[in-house]
Amino acid sequence: MLVLVINSGSSSLKYQVRDVASHSVLTEGLIEKIGMGNGGEGDGEIEGPRDHAEALEQVDAAIHEVLGDRTLDAVGHRVVHGGERFGEPVLIDNEITRAIERLNPLAPLHNPANVLGIRAIAKKWPDMPQVAVFDTAFHRTLPEHAWRYAVPDSLYTNHGIRRYGFHGTSHEYVSHQAAALLDLPVDEFDGVIAHLGNGASVTAIRGGKSVDTSMGFTPLEGLVMGTRSGDLDPSILVFLGRAGWSTEDIDSLLNRESGLKGLAGSNDMRSVVEASEAGDARASMALAVASYRLAKYIGGYHVAVGGAKALVFTAGIGENSHQFRTLVGEKLGALGIEIDAGLNSRRSKEPRVISTAESLIPVLVVPTDEERAIAEATAAVVHSAS
């Protein structure tokens, strides 16, 4: 089965065509500056495609060059927020599209763009099966004591304010890969998975299921990220509001100007590491803050899973920054974790162990592949519906 995987942003459309049977990538690309003008603030002459439908025409042309007479069988969409309704991938129809749209207030930067991609596909290929694969779905197994906030129940019942968790497609995929590397059935895998990229989250896995995760109502909670603050005292928001900051100002501060960027001046981990190694005190402190925050979560989630059988690093930073992995590992001696310097610095695209033989908890690096997971989930849903 040939599956087109779509990840729609407000002004971008990332795509990949996968042959599910062979696990191969036939083509991939990124369309940017959708609907954006050259005058700043979205004004001026449109530079890129006028809308997602026009962007899809470019995708279609690029795909046709590679596929020739072969045709797509289905489209799988990464949808960021599934709320409480969606706990698994689902075949899309008009009602499902509207239901995803009703979740826009929970993910205003993501779900509206996801819906634009869905509608663009439906307009161009009305008979093409489409499947929504939700970032939040894997975390629907969180127990109530983990997803509840200590606020009046009316905030949950009237507004859906609770912890949802994100990066679920990655965490689920990596759980299966890590269990296989350890020669364990996935339902016997208890571990802690650190998905570290510009957005970062860590998840406690018990019996192959998510039982706690660092991101919450939105992807802002939890770890120090590229431009997001992660955890902070909520009274800071009250203080800033009373000082005259608007909600838009605060949102921009916490989501776009904080994290590594706020601490070190850059949200690129490679640049921060290089600056730290060159003696930049701000960069060194940023790494210390970020690694300490992650180490605290790992320690807590070791307890949450009843004793982790593995600590797993994944995603861009988790897979590629041996320096950051070292900083985190150095803080986990109390858990008996020992990272092997030679294994840790070795580059590989394969899942691997980077801890010493004496480490009480194996430390793994497992590349994530969310597009593959989305393609396989899409194929499974379409097959079951046929």
Coordinates of C-alpha atoms in Angstrom, one line a residue:
M1 CA 0.0 0.0 0.0
L2 CA 1.3 3.5 -0.9
V3 CA 0.5 6.1 1.8
L4 CA 0.9 9.8 1.5
V5 CA 1.8 11.1 5.0
I6 CA 0.9 14.7 5.5
N7 CA 2.0 17.0 8.3
S8 CA 0.3 20.4 7.8
G9 CA 1.4 23.6 9.4
S10 CA -0.3 27.0 9.2
S11 CA 2.1 28.0 6.4
S12 CA 3.8 24.8 5.5
L13 CA 3.0 21.3 4.3
K14 CA 5.5 18.4 4.9
Y15 CA 4.9 15.2 3.0
Q16 CA 6.3 11.8 2.5
V17 CA 5.2 8.8 0.4
R18 CA 5.7 5.5 2.0
D19 CA 5.5 2.0 0.6
V20 CA 4.1 0.3 3.8
A21 CA 5.0 -3.2 2.7
S22 CA 8.7 -2.5 2.1
H23 CA 9.0 0.3 4.8
S24 CA 10.6 2.4 2.1
V25 CA 10.3 6.2 1.5
L26 CA 9.6 6.8 -2.2
T27 CA 9.7 10.6 -2.0
E28 CA 9.4 13.4 0.5
G29 CA 9.4 17.2 0.6
L30 CA 8.4 20.4 2.3
I31 CA 6.2 23.2 0.9
E32 CA 6.8 26.5 2.8
K33 CA 5.5 30.1 2.8
I34 CA 1.9 29.0 2.1
G35 CA -0.3 32.2 1.9
M36 CA 2.6 34.3 3.1
G37 CA 3.4 37.8 1.6
N38 CA 6.7 39.4 1.1
G39 CA 5.7 42.6 3.0
G40 CA 6.0 41.2 6.5
E41 CA 3.2 40.2 8.8
G42 CA 1.6 38.3 6.0
D43 CA 1.1 41.4 3.8
G44 CA 2.4 42.1 0.3
E45 CA 2.6 39.9 -2.7
I46 CA 2.2 36.2 -2.0
E47 CA 5.5 34.4 -2.2
G48 CA 4.5 30.8 -1.9
P49 CA 1.4 28.8 -2.7
R50 CA -1.8 30.8 -2.1
D51 CA -3.3 28.2 0.1
H52 CA -3.0 24.5 1.1
A53 CA -5.0 23.4 -2.0
E54 CA -2.4 25.1 -4.2
A55 CA 0.4 23.6 -2.2
L56 CA -1.1 20.2 -2.7
E57 CA -0.9 20.8 -6.5
Q58 CA 2.9 21.1 -6.1
V59 CA 2.9 17.9 -3.9
D60 CA 0.9 16.1 -6.6
A61 CA 3.3 17.1 -9.3
A62 CA 6.3 16.1 -7.3
I63 CA 4.8 12.7 -6.4
H64 CA 3.8 12.0 -10.0
E65 CA 7.4 12.5 -11.2
V66 CA 8.4 9.7 -8.8
L67 CA 5.4 7.3 -8.9
G68 CA 4.6 7.5 -12.6
D69 CA 1.6 5.3 -13.2
R70 CA 1.5 4.0 -9.6
T71 CA -1.3 5.6 -7.5
L72 CA -1.7 6.5 -3.9
D73 CA -3.9 4.2 -1.8
A74 CA -4.5 6.5 1.2
V75 CA -3.5 9.6 3.0
G76 CA -2.4 9.7 6.7
H77 CA -2.5 13.0 8.6
R78 CA -0.6 13.8 11.7
V79 CA -3.2 15.6 13.9
V80 CA -1.8 17.1 17.0
H81 CA -4.8 17.2 19.4
G82 CA -7.4 14.5 19.6
G83 CA -8.9 15.6 22.9
E84 CA -10.7 13.0 24.9
R85 CA -12.7 11.7 22.0
F86 CA -9.9 10.2 19.9
G87 CA -7.9 7.4 21.4
E88 CA -6.8 5.7 18.2
P89 CA -6.4 6.5 14.5
V90 CA -9.7 7.0 12.7
L91 CA -11.0 7.0 9.1
I92 CA -11.9 10.6 8.3
D93 CA -15.3 11.8 7.1
N94 CA -17.0 15.1 7.3
E95 CA -18.2 14.5 10.9
I96 CA -14.6 13.6 12.0
T97 CA -13.2 16.7 10.3
R98 CA -15.7 18.9 12.2
A99 CA -14.9 17.1 15.4
I100 CA -11.2 17.8 14.9
E101 CA -12.0 21.4 14.1
R102 CA -14.0 21.7 17.4
L103 CA -10.7 20.9 19.2
N104 CA -9.0 24.0 17.7
P105 CA -9.1 25.9 21.0
L106 CA -7.0 23.2 22.6
A107 CA -4.3 23.4 19.9
P108 CA -4.8 26.8 18.1
L109 CA -1.4 26.6 16.4
H110 CA -1.8 23.1 15.1
N111 CA -5.3 21.7 14.6
P112 CA -6.6 24.4 12.3
A113 CA -3.6 23.7 10.0
N114 CA -4.3 20.0 10.2
V115 CA -7.9 20.6 9.1
L116 CA -6.7 22.7 6.2
G117 CA -4.7 19.8 5.0
I118 CA -7.5 17.3 5.4
R119 CA -9.9 19.6 3.4
A120 CA -7.4 20.2 0.7
I121 CA -7.0 16.4 0.2
A122 CA -10.8 15.9 0.2
K123 CA -11.2 18.6 -2.4
K124 CA -8.6 17.3 -4.8
W125 CA -9.1 13.5 -4.2
P126 CA -12.7 13.2 -2.9
D127 CA -12.6 9.4 -3.0
M128 CA -9.2 9.0 -1.3
P129 CA -9.3 7.3 2.1
Q130 CA -7.9 9.7 4.7
V131 CA -6.9 8.7 8.3
A132 CA -6.2 11.0 11.2
V133 CA -3.4 9.8 13.6
F134 CA -3.4 11.8 16.8
D135 CA -0.4 12.9 18.8
T136 CA -2.4 12.7 22.0
A137 CA -3.9 9.2 21.4
F138 CA -1.1 7.1 23.0
H139 CA -1.5 9.1 26.2
R140 CA -5.2 8.2 26.6
T141 CA -4.0 5.4 29.0
L142 CA -2.8 8.0 31.6
P143 CA -4.5 7.2 34.9
E144 CA -6.7 10.0 36.3
H145 CA -4.2 10.8 39.1
A146 CA -1.7 11.6 36.3
W147 CA -3.9 13.7 34.0
R148 CA -5.8 15.7 36.6
Y149 CA -4.8 19.2 37.5
A150 CA -5.5 20.3 41.1
V151 CA -8.1 22.9 40.0
P152 CA -11.9 23.0 40.4
D153 CA -13.6 20.2 38.5
S154 CA -15.6 22.7 36.5
L155 CA -12.5 23.6 34.6
Y156 CA -12.3 20.0 33.4
T157 CA -16.0 19.4 32.8
N158 CA -16.7 22.7 31.1
H159 CA -13.4 23.5 29.4
G160 CA -11.6 20.2 29.0
I161 CA -8.6 21.4 31.1
R162 CA -6.5 18.4 31.9
R163 CA -3.2 16.9 30.9
Y164 CA -3.2 15.3 27.4
G165 CA 0.4 14.8 26.4
F166 CA 1.9 15.0 23.0
H167 CA 4.5 13.3 20.7
G168 CA 2.5 10.1 21.3
T169 CA 3.1 8.7 17.9
S170 CA 6.9 8.9 18.5
H171 CA 6.7 7.5 22.0
E172 CA 4.6 4.6 21.0
Y173 CA 6.9 3.7 18.0
V174 CA 10.0 4.0 20.1
S175 CA 8.5 1.9 22.8
H176 CA 8.1 -1.0 20.4
Q177 CA 11.6 -0.5 19.0
A178 CA 13.2 -0.4 22.4
A179 CA 11.3 -3.5 23.6
A180 CA 12.5 -5.3 20.5
L181 CA 16.2 -4.2 21.1
L182 CA 15.9 -5.6 24.7
D183 CA 14.2 -8.8 23.4
L184 CA 11.1 -8.0 25.5
P185 CA 7.4 -8.3 24.5
V186 CA 6.2 -4.7 24.4
D187 CA 3.6 -5.4 27.1
E188 CA 6.5 -6.2 29.4
F189 CA 8.4 -3.0 28.6
D190 CA 8.7 -0.5 31.5
G191 CA 10.9 2.4 30.6
V192 CA 11.4 6.1 30.3
I193 CA 11.5 7.7 26.8
A194 CA 13.0 11.1 26.2
H195 CA 11.9 12.6 22.9
L196 CA 14.2 15.5 22.6
G197 CA 13.9 18.0 19.7
N198 CA 13.0 21.6 19.4
G199 CA 9.9 20.4 21.1
A200 CA 10.7 17.9 23.9
S201 CA 8.8 15.5 26.1
V202 CA 9.6 12.6 28.3
T203 CA 7.1 9.7 28.9
A204 CA 6.8 7.0 31.5
I205 CA 6.0 3.7 29.9
R206 CA 4.6 0.8 32.0
G207 CA 3.6 -2.5 30.4
G208 CA 4.0 -0.8 27.0
K209 CA 1.5 2.0 27.9
S210 CA 1.9 5.6 28.7
V211 CA 1.3 6.2 32.4
D212 CA 2.7 9.8 32.7
T213 CA 4.2 12.3 30.4
S214 CA 5.7 15.8 30.7
M215 CA 3.6 17.8 28.3
G216 CA 0.2 18.6 29.5
F217 CA -2.9 20.7 28.4
T218 CA -0.6 22.1 25.7
P219 CA 2.9 21.2 24.5
L220 CA 4.3 24.0 26.7
E221 CA 4.4 22.1 30.0
G222 CA 7.4 20.0 31.0
L223 CA 11.0 20.1 29.8
V224 CA 13.1 23.1 28.7
M225 CA 12.7 23.1 24.9
G226 CA 14.1 25.1 22.0
T227 CA 11.9 28.1 22.4
R228 CA 9.4 26.9 25.1
S229 CA 9.9 27.5 28.8
G230 CA 8.5 24.2 30.1
D231 CA 7.5 24.1 33.7
L232 CA 7.3 27.4 35.6
D233 CA 5.4 29.0 38.5
P234 CA 1.9 29.9 37.1
S235 CA 1.9 33.0 39.4
I236 CA 4.5 34.5 37.0
L237 CA 1.7 34.7 34.4
V238 CA -0.5 36.6 37.0
F239 CA 2.4 38.9 37.8
L240 CA 3.0 39.7 34.2
G241 CA -0.7 40.2 33.5
R242 CA -0.9 42.7 36.3
A243 CA 2.2 44.4 35.0
G244 CA 0.4 45.1 31.7
W245 CA 1.4 42.1 29.6
S246 CA -1.3 40.9 27.2
T247 CA -2.2 37.3 26.7
E248 CA -0.6 37.4 23.3
D249 CA 2.6 38.9 24.8
I250 CA 2.8 36.1 27.4
D251 CA 2.0 33.4 24.9
S252 CA 4.8 34.6 22.6
L253 CA 7.2 34.9 25.5
L254 CA 6.7 31.4 26.8
N255 CA 6.3 29.6 23.4
R256 CA 8.7 31.5 21.1
E257 CA 11.2 33.4 23.2
S258 CA 12.0 31.1 26.1
G259 CA 13.8 27.7 26.6
L260 CA 17.3 27.5 25.1
K261 CA 16.7 30.6 23.1
G262 CA 15.8 32.6 26.2
L263 CA 18.7 31.2 28.2
A264 CA 21.4 31.1 25.6
G265 CA 20.2 33.2 22.7
S266 CA 19.8 30.2 20.3
N267 CA 17.2 27.4 20.1
D268 CA 19.7 25.2 18.1
M269 CA 21.2 22.6 20.4
R270 CA 24.3 22.3 18.2
S271 CA 25.0 26.0 18.5
V272 CA 24.5 26.0 22.2
V273 CA 26.8 23.1 22.7
E274 CA 29.5 24.7 20.5
A275 CA 29.2 28.0 22.4
S276 CA 29.4 26.2 25.7
E277 CA 32.5 24.3 24.6
A278 CA 34.0 27.6 23.6
G279 CA 33.5 29.0 27.1
D280 CA 30.2 30.8 26.8
A281 CA 28.8 30.9 30.3
R282 CA 25.2 31.5 29.2
A283 CA 25.2 28.5 26.9
S284 CA 26.7 26.3 29.7
M285 CA 24.0 27.4 32.1
A286 CA 21.3 26.7 29.5
L287 CA 22.6 23.1 29.1
A288 CA 22.8 22.7 32.9
V289 CA 19.2 23.9 33.3
A290 CA 17.9 21.7 30.5
S291 CA 19.7 18.6 31.5
Y292 CA 18.8 19.0 35.2
R293 CA 15.1 19.4 34.4
L294 CA 15.2 16.2 32.3
A295 CA 17.1 14.3 34.9
K296 CA 14.5 15.2 37.5
Y297 CA 11.7 13.9 35.3
I298 CA 13.6 10.7 34.6
G299 CA 14.0 10.1 38.3
G300 CA 10.3 10.6 38.9
Y301 CA 9.3 8.4 36.0
H302 CA 11.6 5.7 37.2
V303 CA 9.3 5.6 40.3
A304 CA 6.2 5.9 38.2
V305 CA 6.9 2.8 36.1
G306 CA 8.0 0.7 39.2
G307 CA 11.6 0.6 38.1
A308 CA 12.6 1.4 34.6
K309 CA 14.1 -1.4 32.4
A310 CA 15.6 1.2 30.1
L311 CA 16.1 4.9 29.5
V312 CA 15.7 5.8 25.9
F313 CA 16.8 8.9 24.0
T314 CA 15.2 9.7 20.7
A315 CA 14.4 12.5 18.2
G316 CA 16.9 15.1 16.8
I317 CA 18.7 16.0 20.0
G318 CA 18.2 12.7 21.7
E319 CA 19.7 10.8 18.7
N320 CA 22.5 13.2 17.8
S321 CA 23.8 15.2 20.8
H322 CA 26.1 12.9 22.7
Q323 CA 27.2 15.9 24.7
F324 CA 23.6 16.5 26.0
R325 CA 23.1 12.8 26.7
T326 CA 26.4 12.8 28.7
L327 CA 25.2 15.8 30.8
V328 CA 21.9 14.0 31.6
G329 CA 23.6 10.7 32.4
E330 CA 26.0 12.4 34.8
K331 CA 23.0 13.4 36.9
L332 CA 21.6 9.9 37.2
G333 CA 24.2 8.1 39.2
A334 CA 21.7 7.6 42.0
L335 CA 19.8 5.3 39.6
G336 CA 23.0 3.3 38.9
I337 CA 23.1 4.6 35.3
E338 CA 26.5 4.7 33.6
I339 CA 26.9 5.9 30.0
D340 CA 29.8 4.5 28.1
A341 CA 31.7 7.4 26.6
G342 CA 32.9 5.5 23.5
L343 CA 29.5 4.0 22.7
N344 CA 27.8 7.3 23.4
S345 CA 30.0 9.3 21.0
R346 CA 29.7 6.7 18.2
R347 CA 27.3 7.7 15.4
S348 CA 24.8 5.2 14.0
K349 CA 21.3 5.3 12.6
E350 CA 20.5 2.0 14.2
P351 CA 18.9 1.4 17.7
R352 CA 21.8 0.8 20.1
V353 CA 22.8 0.5 23.7
I354 CA 25.1 3.3 25.0
S355 CA 25.5 2.3 28.6
T356 CA 28.2 0.3 30.3
A357 CA 27.8 -3.3 31.1
E358 CA 27.7 -2.3 34.8
S359 CA 24.8 0.2 34.4
L360 CA 21.9 -0.9 36.4
I361 CA 19.5 0.5 33.8
P362 CA 20.3 0.1 30.1
V363 CA 20.5 3.4 28.2
L364 CA 19.4 3.2 24.6
V365 CA 19.4 5.5 21.6
V366 CA 16.5 4.6 19.3
P367 CA 15.8 6.7 16.1
T368 CA 12.2 7.7 15.8
D369 CA 10.2 7.5 12.6
E370 CA 6.8 9.1 13.1
E371 CA 6.0 9.1 9.4
R372 CA 6.4 5.3 9.3
A373 CA 4.2 4.9 12.3
I374 CA 1.5 7.2 10.7
A375 CA 1.8 5.3 7.4
E376 CA 1.4 1.9 9.1
A377 CA -1.5 3.1 11.2
T378 CA -3.2 4.5 8.1
A379 CA -2.8 1.2 6.2
A380 CA -4.2 -0.7 9.2
V381 CA -7.3 1.5 9.5
V382 CA -8.0 1.5 5.7
H383 CA -7.6 -2.3 5.6
S384 CA -10.0 -2.9 8.5
A385 CA -12.5 -0.6 6.9
S386 CA -12.4 -2.4 3.5

